[in-house]
mmCIF file of C-alpha atoms in Angstrom:
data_model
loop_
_atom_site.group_PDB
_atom_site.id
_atom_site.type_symbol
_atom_site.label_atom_id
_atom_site.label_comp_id
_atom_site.label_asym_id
_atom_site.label_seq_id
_atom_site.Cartn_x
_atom_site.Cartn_y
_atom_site.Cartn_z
ATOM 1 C CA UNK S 1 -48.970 -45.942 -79.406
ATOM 2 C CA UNK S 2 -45.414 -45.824 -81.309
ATOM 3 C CA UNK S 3 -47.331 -47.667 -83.904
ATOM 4 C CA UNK S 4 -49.445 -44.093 -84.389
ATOM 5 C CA UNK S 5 -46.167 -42.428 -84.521
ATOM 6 C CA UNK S 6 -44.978 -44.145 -87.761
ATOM 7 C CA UNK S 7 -46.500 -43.353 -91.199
ATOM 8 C CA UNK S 8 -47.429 -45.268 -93.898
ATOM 9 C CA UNK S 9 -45.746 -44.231 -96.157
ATOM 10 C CA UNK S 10 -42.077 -44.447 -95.960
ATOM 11 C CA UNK S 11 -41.738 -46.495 -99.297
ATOM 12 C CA UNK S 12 -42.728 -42.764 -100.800
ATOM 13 C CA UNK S 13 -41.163 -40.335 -98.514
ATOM 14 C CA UNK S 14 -38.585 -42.410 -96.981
ATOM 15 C CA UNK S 15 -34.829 -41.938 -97.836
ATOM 16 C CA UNK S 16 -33.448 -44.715 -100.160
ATOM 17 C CA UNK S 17 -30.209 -43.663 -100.748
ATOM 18 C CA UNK S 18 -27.448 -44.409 -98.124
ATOM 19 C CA UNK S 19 -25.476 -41.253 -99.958
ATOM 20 C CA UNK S 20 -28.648 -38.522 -99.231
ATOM 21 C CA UNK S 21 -28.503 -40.427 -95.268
ATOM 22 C CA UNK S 22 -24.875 -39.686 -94.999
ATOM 23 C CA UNK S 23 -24.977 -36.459 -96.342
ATOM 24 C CA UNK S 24 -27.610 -35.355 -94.379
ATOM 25 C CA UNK S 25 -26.481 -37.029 -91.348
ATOM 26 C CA UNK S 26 -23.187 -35.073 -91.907
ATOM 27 C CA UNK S 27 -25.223 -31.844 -92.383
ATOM 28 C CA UNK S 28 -26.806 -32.109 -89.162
ATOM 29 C CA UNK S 29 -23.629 -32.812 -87.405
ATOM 30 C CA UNK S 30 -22.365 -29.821 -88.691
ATOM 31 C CA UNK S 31 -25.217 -27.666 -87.566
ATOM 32 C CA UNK S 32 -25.591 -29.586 -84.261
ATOM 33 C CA UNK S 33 -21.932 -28.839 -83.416
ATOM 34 C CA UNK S 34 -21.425 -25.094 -84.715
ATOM 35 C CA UNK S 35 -24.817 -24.455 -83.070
ATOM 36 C CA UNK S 36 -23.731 -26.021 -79.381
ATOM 37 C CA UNK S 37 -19.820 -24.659 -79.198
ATOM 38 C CA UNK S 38 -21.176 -21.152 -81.048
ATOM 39 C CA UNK S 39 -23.783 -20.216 -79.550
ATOM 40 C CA UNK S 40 -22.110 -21.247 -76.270
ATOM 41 C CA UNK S 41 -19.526 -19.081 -76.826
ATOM 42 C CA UNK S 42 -21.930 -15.862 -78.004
ATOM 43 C CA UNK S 43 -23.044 -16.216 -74.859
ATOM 44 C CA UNK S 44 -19.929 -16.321 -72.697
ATOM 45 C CA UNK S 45 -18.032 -13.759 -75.190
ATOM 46 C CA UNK S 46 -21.376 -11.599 -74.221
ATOM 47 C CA UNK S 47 -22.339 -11.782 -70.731
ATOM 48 C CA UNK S 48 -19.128 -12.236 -69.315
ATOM 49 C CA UNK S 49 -15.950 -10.812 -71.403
ATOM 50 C CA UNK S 50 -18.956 -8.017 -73.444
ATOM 51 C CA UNK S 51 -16.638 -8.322 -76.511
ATOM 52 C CA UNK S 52 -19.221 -7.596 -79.425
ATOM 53 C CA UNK S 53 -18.636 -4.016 -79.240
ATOM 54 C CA UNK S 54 -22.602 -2.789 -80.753
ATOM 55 C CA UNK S 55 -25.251 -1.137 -79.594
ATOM 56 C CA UNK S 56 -26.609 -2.971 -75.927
ATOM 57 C CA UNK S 57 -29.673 -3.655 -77.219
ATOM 58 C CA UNK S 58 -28.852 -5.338 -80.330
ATOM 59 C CA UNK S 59 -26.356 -7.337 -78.108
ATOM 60 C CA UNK S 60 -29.172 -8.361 -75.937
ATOM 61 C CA UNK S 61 -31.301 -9.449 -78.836
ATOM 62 C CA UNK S 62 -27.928 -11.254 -79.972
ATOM 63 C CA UNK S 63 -28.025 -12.867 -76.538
ATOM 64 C CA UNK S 64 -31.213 -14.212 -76.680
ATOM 65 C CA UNK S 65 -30.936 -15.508 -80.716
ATOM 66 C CA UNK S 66 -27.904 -17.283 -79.318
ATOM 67 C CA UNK S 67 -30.384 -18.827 -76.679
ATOM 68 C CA UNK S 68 -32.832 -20.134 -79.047
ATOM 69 C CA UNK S 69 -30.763 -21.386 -81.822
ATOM 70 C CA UNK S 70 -29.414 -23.338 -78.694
ATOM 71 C CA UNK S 71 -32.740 -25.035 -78.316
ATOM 72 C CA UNK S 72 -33.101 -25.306 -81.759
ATOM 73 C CA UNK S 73 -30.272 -27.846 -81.956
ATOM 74 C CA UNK S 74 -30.770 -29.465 -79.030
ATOM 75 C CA UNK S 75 -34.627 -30.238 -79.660
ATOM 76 C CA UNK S 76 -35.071 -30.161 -83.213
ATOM 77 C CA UNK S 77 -31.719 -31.101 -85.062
ATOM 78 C CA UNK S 78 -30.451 -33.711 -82.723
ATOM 79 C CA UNK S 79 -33.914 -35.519 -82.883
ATOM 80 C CA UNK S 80 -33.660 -35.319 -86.901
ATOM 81 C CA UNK S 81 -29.758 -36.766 -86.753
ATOM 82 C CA UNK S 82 -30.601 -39.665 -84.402
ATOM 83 C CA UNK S 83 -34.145 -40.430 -86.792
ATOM 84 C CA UNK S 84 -32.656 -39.977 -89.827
ATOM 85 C CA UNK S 85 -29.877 -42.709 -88.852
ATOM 86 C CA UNK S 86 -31.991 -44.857 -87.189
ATOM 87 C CA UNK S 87 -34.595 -44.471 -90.328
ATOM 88 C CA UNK S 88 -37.779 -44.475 -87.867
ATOM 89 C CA UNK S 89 -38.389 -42.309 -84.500
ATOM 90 C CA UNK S 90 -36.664 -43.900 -81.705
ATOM 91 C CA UNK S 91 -36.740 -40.999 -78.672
ATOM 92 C CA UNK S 92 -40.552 -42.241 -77.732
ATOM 93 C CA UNK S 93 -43.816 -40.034 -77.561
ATOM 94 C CA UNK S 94 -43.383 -37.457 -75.374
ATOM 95 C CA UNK S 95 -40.029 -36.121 -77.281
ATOM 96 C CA UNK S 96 -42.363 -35.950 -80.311
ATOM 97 C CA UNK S 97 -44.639 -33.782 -79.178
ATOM 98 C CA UNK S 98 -42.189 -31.679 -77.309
ATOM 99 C CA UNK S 99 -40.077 -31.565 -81.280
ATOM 100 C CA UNK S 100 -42.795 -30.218 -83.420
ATOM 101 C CA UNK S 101 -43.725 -27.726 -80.225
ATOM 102 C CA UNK S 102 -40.137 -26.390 -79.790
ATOM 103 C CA UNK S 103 -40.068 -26.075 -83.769
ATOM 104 C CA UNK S 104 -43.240 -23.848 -84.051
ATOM 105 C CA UNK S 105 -42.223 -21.980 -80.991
ATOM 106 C CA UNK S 106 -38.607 -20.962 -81.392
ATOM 107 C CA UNK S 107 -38.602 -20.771 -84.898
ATOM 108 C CA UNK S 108 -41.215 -17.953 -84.812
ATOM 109 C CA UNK S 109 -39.365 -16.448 -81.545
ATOM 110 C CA UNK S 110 -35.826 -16.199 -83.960
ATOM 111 C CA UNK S 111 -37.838 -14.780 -86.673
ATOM 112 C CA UNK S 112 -39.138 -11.831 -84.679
ATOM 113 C CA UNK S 113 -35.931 -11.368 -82.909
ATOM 114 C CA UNK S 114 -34.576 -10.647 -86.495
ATOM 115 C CA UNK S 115 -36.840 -8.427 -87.133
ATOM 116 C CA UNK S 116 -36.243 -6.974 -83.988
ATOM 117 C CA UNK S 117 -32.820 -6.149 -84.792
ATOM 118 C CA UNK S 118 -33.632 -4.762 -87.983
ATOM 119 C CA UNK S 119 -35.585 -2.457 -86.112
ATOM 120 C CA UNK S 120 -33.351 -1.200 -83.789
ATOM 121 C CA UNK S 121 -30.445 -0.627 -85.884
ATOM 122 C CA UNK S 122 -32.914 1.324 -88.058
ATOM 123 C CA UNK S 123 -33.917 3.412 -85.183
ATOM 124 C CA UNK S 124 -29.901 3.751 -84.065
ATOM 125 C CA UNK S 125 -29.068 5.170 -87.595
ATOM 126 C CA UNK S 126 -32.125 7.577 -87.779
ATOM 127 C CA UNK S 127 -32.260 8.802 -84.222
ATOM 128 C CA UNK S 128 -28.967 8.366 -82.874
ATOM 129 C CA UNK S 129 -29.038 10.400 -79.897
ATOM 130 C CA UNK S 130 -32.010 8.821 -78.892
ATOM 131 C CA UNK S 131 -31.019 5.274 -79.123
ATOM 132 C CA UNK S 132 -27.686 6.189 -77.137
ATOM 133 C CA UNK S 133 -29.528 6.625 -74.473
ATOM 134 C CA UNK S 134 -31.143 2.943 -74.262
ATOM 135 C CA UNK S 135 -29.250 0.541 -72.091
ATOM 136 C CA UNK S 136 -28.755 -3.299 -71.998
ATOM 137 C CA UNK S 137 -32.029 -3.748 -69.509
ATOM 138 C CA UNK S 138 -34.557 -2.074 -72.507
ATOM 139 C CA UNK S 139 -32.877 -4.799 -74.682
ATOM 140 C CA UNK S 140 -34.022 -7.292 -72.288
ATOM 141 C CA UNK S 141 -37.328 -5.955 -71.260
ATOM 142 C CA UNK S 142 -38.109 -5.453 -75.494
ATOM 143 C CA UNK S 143 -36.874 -9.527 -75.756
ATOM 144 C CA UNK S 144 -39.024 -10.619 -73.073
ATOM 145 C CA UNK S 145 -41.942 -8.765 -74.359
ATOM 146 C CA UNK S 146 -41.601 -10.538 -77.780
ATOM 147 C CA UNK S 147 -40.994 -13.690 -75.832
ATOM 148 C CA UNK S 148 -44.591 -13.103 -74.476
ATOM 149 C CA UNK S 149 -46.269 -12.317 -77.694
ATOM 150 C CA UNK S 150 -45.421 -15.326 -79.569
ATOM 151 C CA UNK S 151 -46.221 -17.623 -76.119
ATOM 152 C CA UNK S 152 -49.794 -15.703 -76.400
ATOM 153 C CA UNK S 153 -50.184 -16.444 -79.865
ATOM 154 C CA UNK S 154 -48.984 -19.924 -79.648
ATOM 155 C CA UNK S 155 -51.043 -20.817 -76.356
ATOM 156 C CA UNK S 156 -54.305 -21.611 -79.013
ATOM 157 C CA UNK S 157 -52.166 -23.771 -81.029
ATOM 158 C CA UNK S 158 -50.627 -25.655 -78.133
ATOM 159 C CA UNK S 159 -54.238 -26.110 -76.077
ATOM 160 C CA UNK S 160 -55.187 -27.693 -79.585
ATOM 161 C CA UNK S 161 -52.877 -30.104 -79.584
ATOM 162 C CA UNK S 162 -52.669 -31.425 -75.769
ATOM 163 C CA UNK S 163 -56.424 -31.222 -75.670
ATOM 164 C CA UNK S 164 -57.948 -32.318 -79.104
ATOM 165 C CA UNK S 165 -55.419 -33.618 -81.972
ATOM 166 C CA UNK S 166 -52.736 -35.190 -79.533
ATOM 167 C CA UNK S 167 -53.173 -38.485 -80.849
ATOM 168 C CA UNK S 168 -52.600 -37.380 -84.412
ATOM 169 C CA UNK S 169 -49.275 -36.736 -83.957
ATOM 170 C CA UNK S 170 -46.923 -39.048 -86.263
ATOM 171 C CA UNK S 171 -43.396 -39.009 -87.603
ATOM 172 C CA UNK S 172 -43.104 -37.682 -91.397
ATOM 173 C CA UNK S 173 -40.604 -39.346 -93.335
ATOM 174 C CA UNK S 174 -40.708 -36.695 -95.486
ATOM 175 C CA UNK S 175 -38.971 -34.541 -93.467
ATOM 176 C CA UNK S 176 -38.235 -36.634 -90.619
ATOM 177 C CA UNK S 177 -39.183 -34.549 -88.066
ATOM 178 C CA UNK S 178 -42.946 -35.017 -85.748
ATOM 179 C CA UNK S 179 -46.128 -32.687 -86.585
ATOM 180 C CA UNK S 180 -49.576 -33.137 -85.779
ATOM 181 C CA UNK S 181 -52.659 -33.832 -88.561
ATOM 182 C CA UNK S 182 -53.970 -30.170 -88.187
ATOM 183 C CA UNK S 183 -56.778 -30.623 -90.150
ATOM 184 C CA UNK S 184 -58.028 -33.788 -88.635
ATOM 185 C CA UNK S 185 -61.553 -34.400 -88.039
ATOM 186 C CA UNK S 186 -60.590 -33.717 -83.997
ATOM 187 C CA UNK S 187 -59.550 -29.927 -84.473
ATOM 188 C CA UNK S 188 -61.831 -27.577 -83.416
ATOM 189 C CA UNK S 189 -63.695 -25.693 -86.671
ATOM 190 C CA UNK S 190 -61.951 -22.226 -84.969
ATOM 191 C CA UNK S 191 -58.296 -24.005 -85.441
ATOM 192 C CA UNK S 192 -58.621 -25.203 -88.889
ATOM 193 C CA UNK S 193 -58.249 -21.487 -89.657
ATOM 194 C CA UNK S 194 -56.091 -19.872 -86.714
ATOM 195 C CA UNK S 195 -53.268 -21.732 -87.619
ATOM 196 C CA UNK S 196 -52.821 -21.206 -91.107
ATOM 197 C CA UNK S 197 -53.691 -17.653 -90.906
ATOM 198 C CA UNK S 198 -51.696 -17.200 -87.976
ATOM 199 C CA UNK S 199 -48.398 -19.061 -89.395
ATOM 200 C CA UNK S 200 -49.101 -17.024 -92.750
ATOM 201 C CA UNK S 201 -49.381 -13.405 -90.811
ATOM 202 C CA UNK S 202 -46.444 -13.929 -88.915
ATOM 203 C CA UNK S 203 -44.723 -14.808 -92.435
ATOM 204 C CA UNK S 204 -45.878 -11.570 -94.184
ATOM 205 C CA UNK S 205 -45.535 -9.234 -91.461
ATOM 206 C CA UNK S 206 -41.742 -10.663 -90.327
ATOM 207 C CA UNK S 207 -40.648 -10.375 -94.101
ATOM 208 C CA UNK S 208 -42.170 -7.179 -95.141
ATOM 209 C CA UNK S 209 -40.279 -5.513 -92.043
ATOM 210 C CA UNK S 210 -36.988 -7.318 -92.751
ATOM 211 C CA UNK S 211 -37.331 -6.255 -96.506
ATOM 212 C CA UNK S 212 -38.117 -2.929 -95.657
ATOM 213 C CA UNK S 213 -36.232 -2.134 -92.378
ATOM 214 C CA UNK S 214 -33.029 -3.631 -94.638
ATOM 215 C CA UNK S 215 -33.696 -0.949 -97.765
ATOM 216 C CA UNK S 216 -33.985 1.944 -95.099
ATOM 217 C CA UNK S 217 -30.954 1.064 -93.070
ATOM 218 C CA UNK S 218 -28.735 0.837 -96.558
ATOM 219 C CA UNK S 219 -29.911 4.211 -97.040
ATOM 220 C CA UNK S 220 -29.652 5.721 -93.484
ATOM 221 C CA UNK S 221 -26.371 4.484 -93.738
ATOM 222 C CA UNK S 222 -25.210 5.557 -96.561
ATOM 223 C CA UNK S 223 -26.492 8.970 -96.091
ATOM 224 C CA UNK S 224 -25.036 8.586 -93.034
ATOM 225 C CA UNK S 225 -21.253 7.508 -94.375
ATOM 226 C CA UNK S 226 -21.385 10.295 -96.833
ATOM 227 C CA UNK S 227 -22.382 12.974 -94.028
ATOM 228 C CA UNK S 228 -19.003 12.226 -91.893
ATOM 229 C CA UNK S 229 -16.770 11.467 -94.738
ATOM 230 C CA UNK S 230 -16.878 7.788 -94.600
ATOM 231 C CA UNK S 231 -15.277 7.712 -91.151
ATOM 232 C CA UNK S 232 -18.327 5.932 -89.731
ATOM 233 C CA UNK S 233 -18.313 2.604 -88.460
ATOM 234 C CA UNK S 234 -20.692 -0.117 -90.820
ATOM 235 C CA UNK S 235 -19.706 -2.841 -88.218
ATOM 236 C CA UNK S 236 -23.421 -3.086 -86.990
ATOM 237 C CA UNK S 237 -24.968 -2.458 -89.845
ATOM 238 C CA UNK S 238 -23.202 -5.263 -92.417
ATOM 239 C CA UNK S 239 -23.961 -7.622 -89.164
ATOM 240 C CA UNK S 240 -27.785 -6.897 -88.861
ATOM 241 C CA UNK S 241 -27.608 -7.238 -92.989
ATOM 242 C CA UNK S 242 -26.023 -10.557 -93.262
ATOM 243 C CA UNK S 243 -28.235 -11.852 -90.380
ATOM 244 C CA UNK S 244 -31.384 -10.943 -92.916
ATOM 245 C CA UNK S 245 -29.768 -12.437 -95.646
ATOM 246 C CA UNK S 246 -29.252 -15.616 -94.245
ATOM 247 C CA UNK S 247 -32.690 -15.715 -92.709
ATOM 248 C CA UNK S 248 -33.876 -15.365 -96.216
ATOM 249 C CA UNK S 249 -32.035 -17.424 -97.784
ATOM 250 C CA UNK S 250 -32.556 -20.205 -95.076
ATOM 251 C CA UNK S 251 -36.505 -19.850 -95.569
ATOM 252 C CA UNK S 252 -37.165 -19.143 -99.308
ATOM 253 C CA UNK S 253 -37.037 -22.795 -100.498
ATOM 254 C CA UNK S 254 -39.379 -23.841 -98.424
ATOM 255 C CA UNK S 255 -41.478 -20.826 -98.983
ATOM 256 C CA UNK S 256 -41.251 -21.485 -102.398
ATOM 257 C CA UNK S 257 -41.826 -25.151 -101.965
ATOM 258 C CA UNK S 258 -44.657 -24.800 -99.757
ATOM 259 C CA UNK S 259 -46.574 -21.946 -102.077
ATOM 260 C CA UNK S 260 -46.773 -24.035 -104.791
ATOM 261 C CA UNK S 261 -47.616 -26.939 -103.028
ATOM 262 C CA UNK S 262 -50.612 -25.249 -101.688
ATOM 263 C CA UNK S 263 -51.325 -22.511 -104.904
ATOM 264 C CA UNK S 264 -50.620 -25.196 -107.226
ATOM 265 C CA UNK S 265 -51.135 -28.535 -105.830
ATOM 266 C CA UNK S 266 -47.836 -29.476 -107.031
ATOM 267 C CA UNK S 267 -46.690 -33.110 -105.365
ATOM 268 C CA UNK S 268 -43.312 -32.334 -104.226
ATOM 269 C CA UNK S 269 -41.215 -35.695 -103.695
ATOM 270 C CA UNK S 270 -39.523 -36.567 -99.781
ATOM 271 C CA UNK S 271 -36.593 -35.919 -100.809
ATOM 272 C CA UNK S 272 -37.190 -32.165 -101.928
ATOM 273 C CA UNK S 273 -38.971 -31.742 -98.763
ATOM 274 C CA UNK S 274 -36.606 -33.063 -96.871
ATOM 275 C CA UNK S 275 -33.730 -30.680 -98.857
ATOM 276 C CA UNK S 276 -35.538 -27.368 -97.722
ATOM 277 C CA UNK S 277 -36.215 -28.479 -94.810
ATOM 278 C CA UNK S 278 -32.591 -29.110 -93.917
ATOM 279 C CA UNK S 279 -31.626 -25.613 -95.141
ATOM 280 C CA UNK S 280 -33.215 -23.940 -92.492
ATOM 281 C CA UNK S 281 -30.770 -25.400 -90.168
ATOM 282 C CA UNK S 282 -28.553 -22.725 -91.831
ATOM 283 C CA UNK S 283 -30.625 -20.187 -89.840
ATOM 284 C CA UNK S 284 -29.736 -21.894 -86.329
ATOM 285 C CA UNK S 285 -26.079 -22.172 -86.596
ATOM 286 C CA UNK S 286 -25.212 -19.426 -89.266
ATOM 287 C CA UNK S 287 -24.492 -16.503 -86.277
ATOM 288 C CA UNK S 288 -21.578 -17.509 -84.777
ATOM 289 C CA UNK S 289 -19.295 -17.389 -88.095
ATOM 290 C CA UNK S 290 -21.553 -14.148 -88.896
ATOM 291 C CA UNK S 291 -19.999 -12.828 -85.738
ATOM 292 C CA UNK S 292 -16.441 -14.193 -86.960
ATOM 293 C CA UNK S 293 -16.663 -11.958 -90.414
ATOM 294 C CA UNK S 294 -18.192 -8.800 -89.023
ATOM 295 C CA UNK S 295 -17.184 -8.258 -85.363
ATOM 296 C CA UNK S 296 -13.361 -6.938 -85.140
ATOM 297 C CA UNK S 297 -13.800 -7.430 -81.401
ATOM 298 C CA UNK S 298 -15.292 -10.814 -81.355
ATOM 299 C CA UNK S 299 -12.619 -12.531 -83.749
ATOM 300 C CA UNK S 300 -9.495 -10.958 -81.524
ATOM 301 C CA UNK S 301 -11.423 -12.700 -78.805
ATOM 302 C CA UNK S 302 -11.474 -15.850 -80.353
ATOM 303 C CA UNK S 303 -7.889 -15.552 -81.066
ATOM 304 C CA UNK S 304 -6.302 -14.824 -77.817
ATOM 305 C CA UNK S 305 -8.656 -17.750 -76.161
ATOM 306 C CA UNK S 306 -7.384 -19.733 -78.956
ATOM 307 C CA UNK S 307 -4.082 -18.885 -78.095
ATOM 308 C CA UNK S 308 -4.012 -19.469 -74.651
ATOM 309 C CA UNK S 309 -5.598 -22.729 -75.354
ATOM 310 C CA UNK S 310 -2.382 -23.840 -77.109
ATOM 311 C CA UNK S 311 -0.028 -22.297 -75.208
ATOM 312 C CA UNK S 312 -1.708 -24.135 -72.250
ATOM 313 C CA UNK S 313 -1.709 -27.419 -74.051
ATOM 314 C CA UNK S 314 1.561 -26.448 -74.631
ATOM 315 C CA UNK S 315 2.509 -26.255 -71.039
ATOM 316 C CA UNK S 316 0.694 -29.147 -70.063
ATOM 317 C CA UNK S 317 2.297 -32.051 -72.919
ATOM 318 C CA UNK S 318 5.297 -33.635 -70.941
ATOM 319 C CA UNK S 319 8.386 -33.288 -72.287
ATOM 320 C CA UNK S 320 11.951 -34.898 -72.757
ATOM 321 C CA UNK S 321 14.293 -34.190 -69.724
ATOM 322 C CA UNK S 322 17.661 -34.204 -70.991
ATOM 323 C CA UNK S 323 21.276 -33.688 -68.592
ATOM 324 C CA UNK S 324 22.460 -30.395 -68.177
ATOM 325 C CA UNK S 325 25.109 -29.102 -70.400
ATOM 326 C CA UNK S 326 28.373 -28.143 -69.290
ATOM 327 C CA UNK S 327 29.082 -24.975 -70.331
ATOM 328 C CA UNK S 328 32.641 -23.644 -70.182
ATOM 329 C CA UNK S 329 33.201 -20.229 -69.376
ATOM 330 C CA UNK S 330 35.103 -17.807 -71.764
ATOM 331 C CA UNK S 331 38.224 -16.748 -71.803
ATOM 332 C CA UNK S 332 38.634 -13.261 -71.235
ATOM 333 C CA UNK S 333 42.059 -12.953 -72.253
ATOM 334 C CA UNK S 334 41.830 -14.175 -75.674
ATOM 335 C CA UNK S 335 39.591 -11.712 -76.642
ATOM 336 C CA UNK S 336 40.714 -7.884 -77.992
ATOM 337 C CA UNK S 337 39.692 -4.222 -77.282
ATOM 338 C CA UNK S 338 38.197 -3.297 -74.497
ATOM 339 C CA UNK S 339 37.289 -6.666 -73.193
ATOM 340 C CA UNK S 340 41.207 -7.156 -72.628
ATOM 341 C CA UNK S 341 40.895 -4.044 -70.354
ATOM 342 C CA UNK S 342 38.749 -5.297 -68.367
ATOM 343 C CA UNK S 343 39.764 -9.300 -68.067
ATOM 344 C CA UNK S 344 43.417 -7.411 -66.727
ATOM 345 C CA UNK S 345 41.460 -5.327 -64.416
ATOM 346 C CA UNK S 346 39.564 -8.368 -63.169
ATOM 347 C CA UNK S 347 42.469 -10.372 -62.549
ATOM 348 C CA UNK S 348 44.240 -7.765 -60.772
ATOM 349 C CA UNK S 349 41.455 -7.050 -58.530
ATOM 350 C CA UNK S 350 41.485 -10.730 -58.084
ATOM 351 C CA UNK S 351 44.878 -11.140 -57.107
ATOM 352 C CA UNK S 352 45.033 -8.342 -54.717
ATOM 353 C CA UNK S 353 42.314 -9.743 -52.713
ATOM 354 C CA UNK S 354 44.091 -13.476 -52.677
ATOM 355 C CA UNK S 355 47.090 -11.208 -50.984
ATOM 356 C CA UNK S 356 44.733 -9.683 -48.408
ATOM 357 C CA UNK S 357 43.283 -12.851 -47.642
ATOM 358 C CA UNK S 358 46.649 -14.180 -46.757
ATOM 359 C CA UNK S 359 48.084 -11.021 -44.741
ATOM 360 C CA UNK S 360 44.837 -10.925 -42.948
#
């Protein structure tokens, strides 16, 4: 069975340079760690502390980005890091088909959460009254509901593979990552065509409303900006904006990559398959230093956790206990002004109490 996994032909696809391996071992580590201490603290800066000071919906969609970017790195980047060192699958079967799954799935789920936000903050600018009166449980309930639509539309694909092309599923050392023959002889006639046209309607639609929810929303808010006298907050909107971006620019090699593979029957080599592919990872952990740049609230969080973190480390390193210091007291009467005044006064009083003492 692990024999099905492998492919044959890792003397084409396969890495050959130990500089590529430790560069994109080192890439992966990157994302894998910014991903799992980021994300982690999105969360906790959000549920508990609420320091991301934007609308509660888009902080609810934040929220549950945060989530899947989590899973992202935990089932799809970690696999790559420990393959890509190893040079050949090591984590058995089961985590194959549970890789190219949670790939499909939350990569989809993170694309129409960002559309998601685009459409919000588009409805926020244009109808603000009426998106002031949303709270943090529509933000969840509109999540969920997206949640469901792409588990609908994935159930098909997933049935397909448990129940008909689960022993097609190999290890591509072109991108070293698991995925499933899809147009094997043991697909159903109905699938050979779902999942293309699904994958490429999901594509269009999720970039034709990021493109055009972003040109409406620089427009809204510059109309807006220019209504008040530029005494409006942009905080939300250069967040939502540099979330697109990013999604963009994490996608469009491989869009580009994949379009003429298919248009043009262009034989791209491993290597530049496995180079776009490893961009995307900028998607999964790109939101936490997005958060950094853009959210006032969120950095002075970071700092005074930071801070505390020293000062406790601080506290906590032991330190050299040196002897006391003897310390001799002054001498009032060598000094001038008004601190002669009083050193006389002292004494006096001190004397005259010696004599009571002694009369007494």
């Amino acid at each position: 069975k692990s024999e099905a996994m492998l492919t044959d032909n890792k003397t084409l696809s396969g890495i050959k340079s130990e500089t590529e391996r430790s560069f994109l071992v080192l890439w992966g580590l990157i994302v894998l760690i910014s991903s799992l201490i980021g994300d982690t603290i999105i969360l906790i800066a959000t549920c508990k502390y609420k320091v991301i000071n934007l609308h509660k919906v888009i902080v609810a969609i934040i929220q549950y980005m945060a989530i899947s970017d989590l899973l992202q790195s935990i089932f799809r980047v970690f696999p790559v890091i420990t393959a890509t060192i190893a040079d050949r699958w090591i984590l058995g079967e089961f985590l194959c088909h549970v890789q190219d799954n949670f790939v499909m799935l939350f990569a989809g789920f993170t694309m129409i959460l960002t559309c998601a936000l685009t459409a919000v903050k588009l409805t926020h600018l244009k109808y603000p009254l009426i998106a002031r009166t949303w709270s943090k449980n529509r933000g969840h309930v509109i999540c969920v509901a997206l949640w469901a639509f792409v588990a609908v539309g994935y159930t098909p694909v997933l049935v397909t593979k448990i129940f008909y092309i689960r022993d097609t599923v190999y290890f591509s050392y072109a991108t070293y990552e698991c995925t499933y023959l899809h147009q094997s002889d043991l697909a159903p006639a109905w699938y050979k065509v779902y999942y293309p046209a699904s994958i490429a309607v999901i594509h269009f639609l999720s970039y034709t409303i990021l493109v055009v929810s972003s040109i409406l929303i620089l427009l809204l808010a510059k109309r807006v900006r220019s209504r008040v006298g530029g005494r409006v907050r942009l905080e939300g909107t250069i967040t939502v904006l540099i979330t697109v971006a990013i999604q963009f620019l994490s996608y469009l090699p491989l869009g580009l990559v994949f379009v003429t593979w298919m248009t043009m029957g262009v034989q791209h080599s491993g290597q530049m398959w496995r180079a776009v592919t490893f961009v995307l990872y900028l998607n999964i952990m790109a939101n936490f230093y997005i958060y950094c740049i853009t959210a006032r609230t969120f950095r002075a969080f970071l700092k005074i956790r930071f801070l505390k973190m020293l000062t406790f480390l601080r506290l906590s390193t032991p330190t050299e206990i040196k002897p006391p210091v003897r310390v001799r007291p002054p001498d009032l009467s060598r000094t001038s002004g008004d601190h002669v005044i009083w050193s006389n006064v002292i004494q006096n009083h001190v004397k005259r109490l010696s004599k009571d003492l002694q009369y007494s």
